[in-house]
Amino acid sequence: MFGNGMLLSQHIKLVAAFDHRHIFLDPNPDPASSWAERKRMFALERSSWADYNSALISTGGGVYSKEQKSIPISPEVRDVLGLDSDVVEMTPPQLVRAILLAPVDLFFNGGIGTYVKAESESQADVGDKANDAVRVNGNQVRAKVIGEGGNLGLTSRGRIEFELNGGRVNTDALDNSAGVDCSDHEVNIKILIDSLVSAGKIEASERTALLESMTDDVATLVLADNESQNNLMGTSRANAASLLSVHARQIAYLVNERGLDRELEALPSEKEIDRRAALGIGLTSPELATLMAHVKLGLKDDLLASDAPDQEVTLRRMVHYFPDVLRERFDAEIRQHPLRKEIYATMLVNSVVDCGGITYVYRLFEDAGTGSVDGLKTYVAVEAIFGLRSLWDRIRHADVPVAVSDRLTLDMRRLLDRASRWLISYRPQPLAVGAEINRFAEGIAELSPKLTTWLRGHDLEIVTKQTEDLVALGVPFDLASDVASCLYGFSLLDIIDIADIADRDGAEVADLYFTLMDDLRVDDLLTAVSQLERNDRWHSLARLAIRDDIYSSLRALTMDVLSVGEPDETGEQKIAEWEFTNASRLERARGTLAEIFASGEPDLATLSVAARQIRGMIRSSITGPA
């Protein structure tokens, strides 16, 4: 009758509903008693709204057959449905339309039929003649949010029109993805258990009980997947306007290289994208959900066509698809699952896109020419090196407002992006994921907790203030501190590499590196670079080039200063000795940098000169990672 959607909260005030037989009106419901009554009815076989206890319906409400010629409209119903004061009765189709247009918080579709289209679509375009008389346009719907417990309740263009008029909606595929996910888990678990029965490792009589014992565990796994995907949609919406140009290029790439049909998928034309850019708005949530789906499908296909799913790191991740009870007893057998490659590909692609963002792999392709599989491998390496999976989990489980959680996630993505480009640019390709994890992970884990002890001056002020701001928003101190300092943690890749090349202690190198960063006001330059426009690909690449140049020069300068300093000297002492032996060259560069800092807000040309001046300080020939 209404599925289980209206049983998920005891605080729902269900003011109106309809199915193919009845119209239900309860203009001022008691949440507790109405929830209990819905639960009672849900347990009845072949129940209908006619089974609802009329004594529990508030004044002015009732249950009416759709066979009636007219239905009386009480003042209470007029008020809750936002009807004109002279409306005293309506035909059933008129009342259904009024319910669809009610000014409510949530319109929940749990049935069969398409009830919302776009104004630009005809009834024939929809292809659901049975509901032509009641169907409304997306720009007419006054609900704040639409949740889709059924399929095809809205047309794709109807969803987009609703969002462009201030509503919030995903897609039916996204809102219903838990059911598909649950079925996938069920099938894959049964394949494993049946193979165990055939091998004599469990008794056939144990099969049913074992399956039933995992019900809650599977639900937890499925809900985690769906929570992750909805978190992605939240951050994508928050970033939609600023990433519109990237999304536009990504859609064009999918059209040209993957055969995506914009018209069929209701993705915006280039003309529509230009219109939105002028208005400062991005893709809508339904469009982002569609783009996400095609990105995931494409990445999964590419991954399965490669040798990546055959590697050991694959199996370590894949086993976590299964409930604990199976992993504890049959870890080796899980690793031989006949669909292990497909399971791994789904898991990895979900992690990369949900955590890294819809455009993560595509931007690596744009920035560095990285293929999709190499982009996925890079994510695996960065995630393990910096322990990002744990940080994502801490962010998702922090009891903070959604906007704060989105901010934390976006800050973490900056670390992911920069560390990914570093590995792609400076480490041997194709990336040996296991070797890179072994090279860097231990050092990162050792040095990261000490980051704030090495930061100086303005850099330390930035991290301290960001930490305080996040704590004020309700973020636990440890998480706030880790996120606030994470972007500086990216530099630990250079620091560990320098320590290895120069055969010096990592802590010594870190102290010098961050002292130099403060001394040369590198962070001021990097902040200015981040504020440059990135309206198109070329502006974005110019920003990246300047930033990479500054970081590369800072690395080389650290090597220079190390070569003239002693291990027991402080960073300041090493720099003083280095400056003494390079006075004339450094004086000219510092003079130019001082002019740049005094000039106000630097532009692309000014920052290019600044990067060149820092590069000009380098004495040694080492300008990039080994």
XYZ file of C-alpha atoms in Angstrom:
626
model
C 0.000 0.000 0.000
C 2.793 2.452 0.877
C 5.827 0.178 1.159
C 7.912 0.654 4.274
C 8.927 4.245 3.523
C 6.382 5.739 5.907
C 7.522 3.452 8.724
C 11.133 4.642 8.804
C 10.462 7.442 11.288
C 7.967 7.845 14.109
C 8.045 11.622 13.609
C 6.473 11.714 10.149
C 3.276 13.748 9.862
C 1.545 12.088 6.914
C -1.088 14.646 5.880
C -2.219 13.083 2.587
C -1.714 9.990 0.471
C -3.302 8.163 -2.438
C -3.085 4.874 -4.271
C -5.158 3.388 -7.095
C -8.172 2.876 -4.809
C -8.316 5.555 -2.134
C -7.333 9.060 -1.089
C -6.244 9.505 2.526
C -6.414 12.895 4.276
C -5.191 13.610 7.817
C -4.506 17.370 7.982
C -3.177 17.468 11.552
C -1.966 13.941 12.385
C -0.489 12.749 15.646
C 2.915 11.327 14.585
C 3.048 8.564 17.205
C -0.458 7.134 16.833
C -0.504 7.468 13.038
C 2.834 5.662 12.791
C 1.510 2.833 14.960
C -1.593 2.568 12.773
C 0.454 2.455 9.571
C 2.592 -0.271 11.116
C -0.542 -2.252 12.015
C -1.877 -1.919 8.488
C 1.470 -2.845 6.968
C 1.270 -6.200 8.764
C -2.215 -6.920 7.378
C -2.545 -9.027 4.258
C -3.978 -7.150 1.267
C -4.630 -4.030 3.315
C -5.884 -0.722 1.929
C -6.409 2.783 3.282
C -9.992 1.710 4.017
C -8.555 -0.367 6.886
C -7.247 2.778 8.629
C -8.898 3.418 12.006
C -10.990 6.520 11.291
C -10.999 7.444 14.991
C -7.287 8.282 14.670
C -7.790 10.711 11.782
C -7.678 14.394 12.719
C -10.573 16.813 12.262
C -11.391 17.494 8.633
C -9.729 14.355 7.294
C -10.947 11.000 6.087
C -10.483 8.136 3.650
C -12.283 8.472 0.312
C -12.787 6.141 -2.621
C -11.468 7.329 -5.961
C -14.776 6.090 -7.407
C -16.640 8.992 -5.785
C -17.782 11.788 -8.068
C -16.644 14.430 -5.592
C -14.859 14.621 -2.248
C -15.646 17.281 0.398
C -12.753 19.623 1.241
C -12.686 20.790 4.853
C -11.038 24.039 6.022
C -8.282 21.956 7.608
C -7.558 20.156 4.325
C -7.695 23.448 2.395
C -5.080 24.845 4.740
C -2.653 21.911 4.654
C -2.908 21.520 0.859
C -2.619 25.254 0.228
C -5.958 25.525 -1.604
C -8.030 28.640 -2.241
C -10.590 29.490 0.445
C -13.553 28.965 -1.905
C -12.701 25.310 -2.614
C -15.288 23.115 -0.855
C -15.176 19.965 -2.974
C -13.002 18.349 -5.638
C -13.146 15.404 -7.976
C -10.688 12.602 -7.132
C -8.289 13.576 -9.982
C -8.402 17.216 -8.871
C -7.636 16.208 -5.291
C -4.739 13.986 -6.344
C -3.272 16.936 -8.271
C -3.738 19.117 -5.200
C -1.857 16.566 -3.096
C 0.979 16.524 -5.636
C 1.154 20.320 -5.407
C 0.858 20.591 -1.608
C 3.340 22.930 0.172
C 4.897 20.194 2.335
C 8.402 19.253 3.457
C 8.450 15.856 1.752
C 6.638 14.284 -1.166
C 7.348 10.547 -0.995
C 6.606 8.449 -4.059
C 6.101 4.818 -3.134
C 3.807 3.553 -5.843
C 3.377 2.941 -9.553
C 2.962 5.701 -12.105
C 4.693 8.858 -13.333
C 3.246 11.918 -11.617
C 5.711 14.718 -12.409
C 7.030 15.805 -15.805
C 8.740 18.895 -17.155
C 6.738 21.754 -18.635
C 8.541 21.150 -21.931
C 7.285 17.539 -22.085
C 3.930 16.443 -23.444
C 1.753 13.787 -21.862
C 2.627 11.531 -24.802
C 6.338 11.992 -24.041
C 5.752 10.519 -20.586
C 4.065 7.352 -21.801
C 1.811 6.807 -18.760
C -1.683 7.527 -20.063
C -3.391 6.301 -16.886
C -2.087 9.330 -14.966
C -2.424 12.043 -17.615
C -5.313 13.638 -15.704
C -3.343 14.149 -12.489
C 0.232 14.685 -13.657
C 1.898 18.009 -12.762
C 5.017 19.850 -13.883
C 8.209 19.985 -11.859
C 8.096 23.770 -11.658
C 4.645 23.562 -10.026
C 5.577 21.196 -7.184
C 5.764 23.052 -3.867
C 7.285 20.271 -1.743
C 10.800 21.007 -0.499
C 12.102 17.477 -1.089
C 11.004 14.509 -3.188
C 12.003 11.025 -2.075
C 11.533 8.168 -4.515
C 10.621 4.850 -2.968
C 9.181 3.726 -6.297
C 10.524 3.837 -9.828
C 9.639 6.306 -12.591
C 7.606 8.570 -10.314
C 9.076 11.571 -12.131
C 10.531 11.962 -15.585
C 14.230 12.829 -15.726
C 13.438 16.307 -16.990
C 10.725 16.691 -14.383
C 13.305 16.100 -11.655
C 15.685 18.627 -13.150
C 12.938 21.231 -13.516
C 11.914 20.683 -9.885
C 15.514 21.219 -8.710
C 16.039 24.299 -10.853
C 12.982 25.755 -9.124
C 14.451 25.266 -5.654
C 13.461 21.698 -4.778
C 15.692 18.796 -3.790
C 15.543 15.388 -5.488
C 18.020 12.716 -6.558
C 16.937 9.991 -8.992
C 14.831 6.888 -8.489
C 17.894 4.733 -9.207
C 19.889 6.455 -6.474
C 17.116 6.496 -3.876
C 16.384 2.811 -4.525
C 19.966 1.604 -4.842
C 19.913 -0.211 -1.496
C 17.602 -2.859 -2.905
C 19.937 -3.591 -5.811
C 22.960 -3.568 -3.497
C 21.234 -5.970 -1.112
C 20.403 -8.355 -3.964
C 24.016 -8.263 -5.161
C 25.276 -9.123 -1.687
C 22.741 -11.926 -1.386
C 23.744 -13.479 -4.714
C 27.485 -13.217 -4.074
C 27.170 -14.619 -0.558
C 25.068 -17.539 -1.802
C 27.644 -18.302 -4.500
C 30.321 -18.478 -1.806
C 28.250 -20.569 0.606
C 27.147 -22.993 -2.110
C 30.786 -23.517 -3.081
C 31.599 -24.191 0.583
C 28.786 -26.743 0.771
C 30.021 -28.425 -2.420
C 33.546 -28.563 -1.000
C 32.265 -30.108 2.229
C 33.466 -27.181 4.336
C 30.011 -26.536 5.767
C 27.006 -28.831 6.063
C 24.064 -28.294 3.742
C 21.843 -28.137 6.819
C 23.847 -25.144 8.073
C 23.255 -23.086 4.927
C 19.904 -21.472 5.776
C 20.805 -20.668 9.371
C 24.114 -19.150 8.268
C 22.385 -16.947 5.717
C 19.802 -15.764 8.233
C 22.481 -14.995 10.821
C 24.042 -12.451 8.459
C 20.890 -10.395 7.852
C 21.888 -7.476 10.064
C 25.510 -7.545 8.886
C 24.452 -7.365 5.243
C 22.064 -4.514 6.043
C 24.947 -2.633 7.679
C 27.193 -3.160 4.647
C 24.470 -2.060 2.237
C 23.547 1.014 4.256
C 27.222 1.995 4.467
C 27.426 1.860 0.660
C 24.330 4.005 0.314
C 25.393 6.471 2.975
C 28.705 6.854 1.159
C 26.972 7.496 -2.158
C 24.625 10.057 -0.630
C 27.567 11.810 1.015
C 29.058 12.075 -2.458
C 25.858 13.663 -3.742
C 25.969 16.183 -0.893
C 29.521 17.312 -1.589
C 28.822 17.302 -5.331
C 25.848 19.624 -4.878
C 27.911 21.891 -2.627
C 30.609 22.125 -5.305
C 28.395 22.028 -8.400
C 28.680 25.681 -9.413
C 32.463 25.909 -9.015
C 33.000 22.649 -10.920
C 30.542 23.334 -13.752
C 33.297 23.848 -16.334
C 34.928 20.550 -15.312
C 31.580 18.742 -15.407
C 30.946 20.216 -18.863
C 34.247 18.891 -20.189
C 33.667 15.542 -18.497
C 30.243 15.195 -20.124
C 31.748 16.115 -23.502
C 34.444 13.475 -22.968
C 31.818 10.825 -22.175
C 29.846 11.826 -25.269
C 32.882 11.673 -27.558
C 34.735 8.711 -26.053
C 32.063 6.583 -24.350
C 29.040 7.123 -26.583
C 26.970 8.927 -23.946
C 23.703 10.335 -25.335
C 22.989 13.717 -23.713
C 19.405 13.829 -24.913
C 18.574 10.316 -23.754
C 20.194 10.853 -20.341
C 18.705 14.350 -19.926
C 22.121 15.918 -19.425
C 22.422 19.619 -20.281
C 23.456 20.790 -23.737
C 26.475 23.043 -24.169
C 24.091 25.977 -24.634
C 22.316 25.161 -21.354
C 25.657 24.834 -19.562
C 26.646 28.300 -20.831
C 23.333 29.676 -19.543
C 23.920 28.203 -16.101
C 27.508 29.438 -16.015
C 26.217 32.963 -16.584
C 23.757 32.510 -13.707
C 26.351 30.974 -11.387
C 24.576 27.626 -11.001
C 25.853 24.117 -11.669
C 24.444 20.703 -12.440
C 21.357 19.671 -10.509
C 21.336 16.677 -8.197
C 19.590 14.413 -10.765
C 22.175 15.385 -13.380
C 25.023 14.768 -10.939
C 23.536 11.358 -10.105
C 23.362 10.479 -13.806
C 26.926 11.670 -14.401
C 28.117 9.707 -11.371
C 26.478 6.529 -12.679
C 28.165 6.789 -16.074
C 31.529 7.612 -14.513
C 31.313 4.562 -12.255
C 30.244 2.267 -15.090
C 33.084 3.457 -17.313
C 35.721 3.096 -14.601
C 34.499 -0.382 -13.717
C 34.694 -1.489 -17.352
C 38.236 -0.127 -17.663
C 39.338 -1.767 -14.428
C 37.962 -5.171 -15.401
C 39.741 -4.945 -18.748
C 43.095 -4.458 -16.962
C 45.264 -6.734 -14.840
C 44.670 -4.663 -11.685
C 41.970 -6.987 -10.242
C 44.498 -9.849 -10.235
C 46.893 -8.181 -7.789
C 47.255 -9.023 -4.083
C 46.143 -5.568 -2.954
C 42.877 -6.350 -4.754
C 42.123 -9.341 -2.567
C 42.842 -7.455 0.652
C 40.143 -4.946 -0.195
C 37.701 -7.426 -1.733
C 37.258 -9.576 1.377
C 35.651 -6.623 3.193
C 32.637 -6.964 0.913
C 31.543 -9.954 3.007
C 30.185 -10.063 6.583
C 32.615 -10.675 9.452
C 31.337 -14.193 10.123
C 32.388 -15.285 6.636
C 35.706 -13.418 6.653
C 36.701 -14.945 9.975
C 35.976 -18.518 8.856
C 36.601 -18.496 5.127
C 39.081 -15.761 4.224
C 41.031 -17.986 1.817
C 37.856 -19.195 0.104
C 36.581 -15.617 -0.328
C 39.792 -14.800 -2.188
C 38.888 -17.534 -4.693
C 35.326 -16.285 -5.263
C 34.461 -16.703 -8.971
C 33.270 -13.072 -9.119
C 36.121 -11.635 -7.054
C 37.268 -9.336 -9.870
C 33.793 -7.892 -10.369
C 33.288 -7.456 -6.620
C 36.633 -5.707 -6.261
C 36.002 -3.456 -9.250
C 32.658 -2.358 -7.811
C 34.147 -1.729 -4.362
C 37.155 0.213 -5.602
C 35.232 2.368 -8.049
C 32.658 3.185 -5.370
C 35.423 4.192 -2.940
C 37.284 6.304 -5.479
C 34.244 8.184 -6.763
C 32.411 8.473 -3.432
C 35.488 9.741 -1.581
C 37.507 11.387 -4.334
C 34.571 12.940 -6.154
C 32.903 12.458 -9.533
C 35.682 14.332 -11.343
C 38.736 12.912 -9.496
C 39.942 10.441 -12.140
C 38.925 12.724 -14.997
C 40.920 15.653 -13.571
C 44.002 13.435 -13.277
C 43.516 12.649 -16.960
C 43.220 16.340 -17.813
C 46.080 17.463 -15.581
C 48.608 14.721 -16.264
C 47.265 12.561 -19.095
C 46.723 9.696 -16.653
C 44.645 6.754 -17.855
C 41.633 5.744 -15.802
C 43.178 2.559 -14.386
C 46.360 4.405 -13.401
C 44.154 7.010 -11.741
C 42.417 4.288 -9.729
C 45.766 2.786 -8.714
C 46.976 6.196 -7.610
C 43.940 6.554 -5.374
C 44.675 3.195 -3.739
C 48.248 4.287 -3.044
C 47.342 7.706 -1.605
C 44.510 6.256 0.470
C 46.877 3.752 2.090
C 49.860 6.102 2.445
C 47.868 8.781 4.275
C 45.337 6.516 6.008
C 42.497 8.309 4.254
C 39.951 5.528 4.714
C 40.070 6.043 8.462
C 39.757 9.814 8.033
C 36.764 9.476 5.685
C 35.087 7.236 8.285
C 35.789 9.698 11.102
C 34.296 12.528 9.061
C 31.182 10.533 8.188
C 30.574 9.473 11.765
C 31.203 12.901 13.278
C 28.015 14.337 14.767
C 28.119 17.602 12.814
C 25.796 19.414 10.368
C 25.914 18.258 6.753
C 27.529 21.501 5.581
C 30.369 20.996 8.058
C 30.839 17.379 6.997
C 30.971 18.522 3.357
C 33.638 21.087 4.237
C 35.769 18.457 5.978
C 35.450 16.108 3.011
C 36.376 18.788 0.488
C 39.446 19.733 2.561
C 40.544 16.093 2.573
C 40.098 15.931 -1.202
C 42.677 18.692 -1.631
C 45.229 16.416 0.046
C 44.119 13.506 -2.133
C 44.393 15.581 -5.318
C 47.845 16.975 -4.611
C 49.304 13.720 -3.339
C 47.901 11.924 -6.390
C 49.503 14.373 -8.805
C 52.813 14.103 -6.903
C 52.884 10.323 -7.267
C 51.935 10.531 -10.939
C 54.493 13.225 -11.710
C 57.462 11.997 -9.726
C 57.252 8.271 -9.132
C 57.947 5.569 -11.749
C 54.925 4.731 -13.911
C 52.898 2.590 -14.061
C 52.718 3.030 -10.330
C 53.836 0.053 -8.263
C 51.135 0.527 -5.648
C 52.510 -1.863 -3.048
C 56.051 -0.506 -3.367
C 54.917 3.109 -2.997
C 52.860 2.257 0.068
C 55.880 0.517 1.590
C 58.101 3.483 0.753
C 55.939 6.228 2.264
C 53.194 4.949 4.591
C 55.320 4.265 7.659
C 57.077 7.623 7.442
C 53.802 9.500 6.961
C 52.306 7.770 10.003
C 55.380 8.668 12.070
C 55.696 12.309 10.986
C 52.054 13.398 10.601
C 51.297 13.727 14.344
C 54.247 16.131 14.680
C 53.276 18.464 11.840
C 52.114 21.348 13.996
C 55.388 21.316 15.972
C 57.286 22.170 12.765
C 54.961 24.798 11.329
C 56.046 28.404 11.810
C 54.506 31.872 11.742
C 51.663 32.352 9.291
C 51.444 28.635 8.465
C 50.903 27.758 12.118
C 48.385 30.588 12.474
C 46.378 29.208 9.549
C 46.220 25.688 10.978
C 45.446 26.949 14.486
C 42.615 29.178 13.269
C 41.130 26.499 11.008
C 41.214 24.032 13.894
C 39.486 26.526 16.199
C 36.861 27.326 13.550
C 36.074 23.641 13.030
C 35.868 22.966 16.761
C 33.451 25.899 17.061
C 31.280 24.153 14.452
C 31.138 21.004 16.592
C 34.008 19.001 15.095
C 35.967 16.944 17.674
C 39.378 18.548 18.314
C 41.491 15.628 17.062
C 39.549 15.424 13.791
C 39.568 19.206 13.380
C 43.333 19.309 13.888
C 43.967 16.458 11.448
C 41.845 18.037 8.719
C 43.204 21.548 9.271
C 46.793 20.345 8.909
C 46.205 17.728 6.200
C 47.237 19.921 3.281
C 50.633 20.491 4.875
C 50.839 16.717 5.261
C 51.075 16.455 1.483
C 54.607 17.907 1.760
C 55.673 14.890 3.802
C 56.038 12.995 0.516
C 58.837 15.378 -0.466
C 60.276 15.357 3.046
C 60.497 11.560 3.227
C 62.015 11.416 -0.246
C 64.609 14.075 0.628
C 65.494 12.281 3.859
C 66.039 9.076 1.919
C 68.184 10.719 -0.776
C 70.263 12.807 1.649
C 70.436 10.070 4.274
C 69.128 12.439 6.953
C 66.491 12.023 9.645
C 62.933 12.749 8.529
C 62.244 15.001 11.510
C 65.329 17.101 10.717
C 64.238 17.515 7.100
C 60.677 18.392 8.131
C 61.902 21.065 10.542
C 64.025 22.668 7.815
C 61.368 22.319 5.096
C 58.671 24.118 7.056
C 61.119 26.735 8.338
C 61.981 27.529 4.719
C 58.288 27.608 3.831
C 57.722 30.274 6.479
C 60.931 32.183 5.725
C 60.073 32.541 2.019
C 56.328 33.064 2.657
C 55.620 30.141 0.364
C 52.167 29.573 1.818
C 51.152 33.145 0.948
C 52.081 32.407 -2.650
C 50.229 29.085 -2.638
C 47.136 30.771 -1.191
C 47.282 33.389 -3.938
C 47.592 30.631 -6.548
C 44.462 28.957 -5.152
C 42.566 32.231 -5.578
C 43.357 32.516 -9.288
C 40.420 31.958 -11.624
C 39.929 28.502 -13.105
C 37.122 29.154 -15.535
C 38.578 26.862 -18.149
C 41.047 24.039 -18.467
C 43.956 26.317 -19.380
C 43.557 28.540 -16.335
C 43.395 25.404 -14.190
C 46.549 23.996 -15.776
C 48.336 27.323 -15.308
C 47.469 27.281 -11.604
C 48.733 23.727 -11.298
C 51.963 24.543 -13.110
C 52.783 27.463 -10.807
C 51.909 25.477 -7.688
C 54.012 22.506 -8.802
C 56.897 24.844 -9.647
C 56.805 26.390 -6.168
C 56.700 23.022 -4.412
C 59.485 21.656 -6.623
C 61.664 24.677 -5.856
C 60.993 24.374 -2.132
C 62.102 20.772 -2.305
C 65.315 21.645 -4.136
C 66.047 24.516 -1.738
C 65.656 22.123 1.177
C 68.286 19.905 -0.430
C 70.572 22.920 -0.901
C 70.276 24.073 2.684
C 70.747 20.548 4.027
C 74.027 20.298 2.149
C 75.541 23.253 4.048
C 73.987 22.553 7.458
C 74.743 20.072 10.194
C 72.206 17.551 11.549
C 72.269 19.043 15.046
C 71.512 22.594 13.837
C 68.001 24.035 13.876
C 66.249 24.954 10.670
C 66.893 28.637 11.341
C 70.620 28.015 11.841
C 70.888 26.039 8.614
C 69.093 28.785 6.662
C 71.323 31.502 8.146
C 74.453 29.639 7.037
C 72.990 29.011 3.582
C 72.049 32.682 3.186
C 75.543 33.773 4.204
C 77.155 31.694 1.456
C 74.612 32.779 -1.212
C 74.012 36.388 -0.161
C 74.102 38.254 -3.479
C 71.900 35.808 -5.371
C 69.344 35.602 -2.563
C 69.229 39.360 -2.024
C 68.041 39.985 -5.582
C 65.373 37.292 -5.369
C 64.132 38.426 -1.967
C 63.871 41.992 -3.221
C 61.635 40.958 -6.100
C 59.490 38.786 -3.820
C 59.080 41.701 -1.397
C 57.782 43.866 -4.249
C 55.332 41.145 -5.245
C 53.987 40.737 -1.709
C 53.590 44.515 -1.419
C 51.700 44.782 -4.718
C 48.376 43.558 -3.328
C 46.538 40.611 -4.861
C 48.972 38.858 -7.234
C 47.720 37.762 -10.654
C 48.877 34.929 -12.897
C 51.805 36.906 -14.333
C 52.967 38.137 -10.929
C 52.861 34.666 -9.416
C 54.746 33.246 -12.389
C 57.520 35.760 -11.678
C 57.438 34.849 -7.973
C 57.792 31.157 -8.769
C 60.741 31.949 -11.045
C 62.434 33.992 -8.316
C 62.186 31.116 -5.850
C 63.485 28.735 -8.490
C 66.385 31.124 -9.083
C 67.538 30.623 -5.490
C 68.378 26.993 -6.182
C 72.059 26.164 -6.368
C 71.974 22.387 -6.754
C 70.802 20.535 -9.825
C 68.205 18.539 -7.904
C 64.834 20.082 -8.792
C 62.491 17.135 -8.613
C 61.943 13.894 -6.752
C 64.198 10.995 -7.612
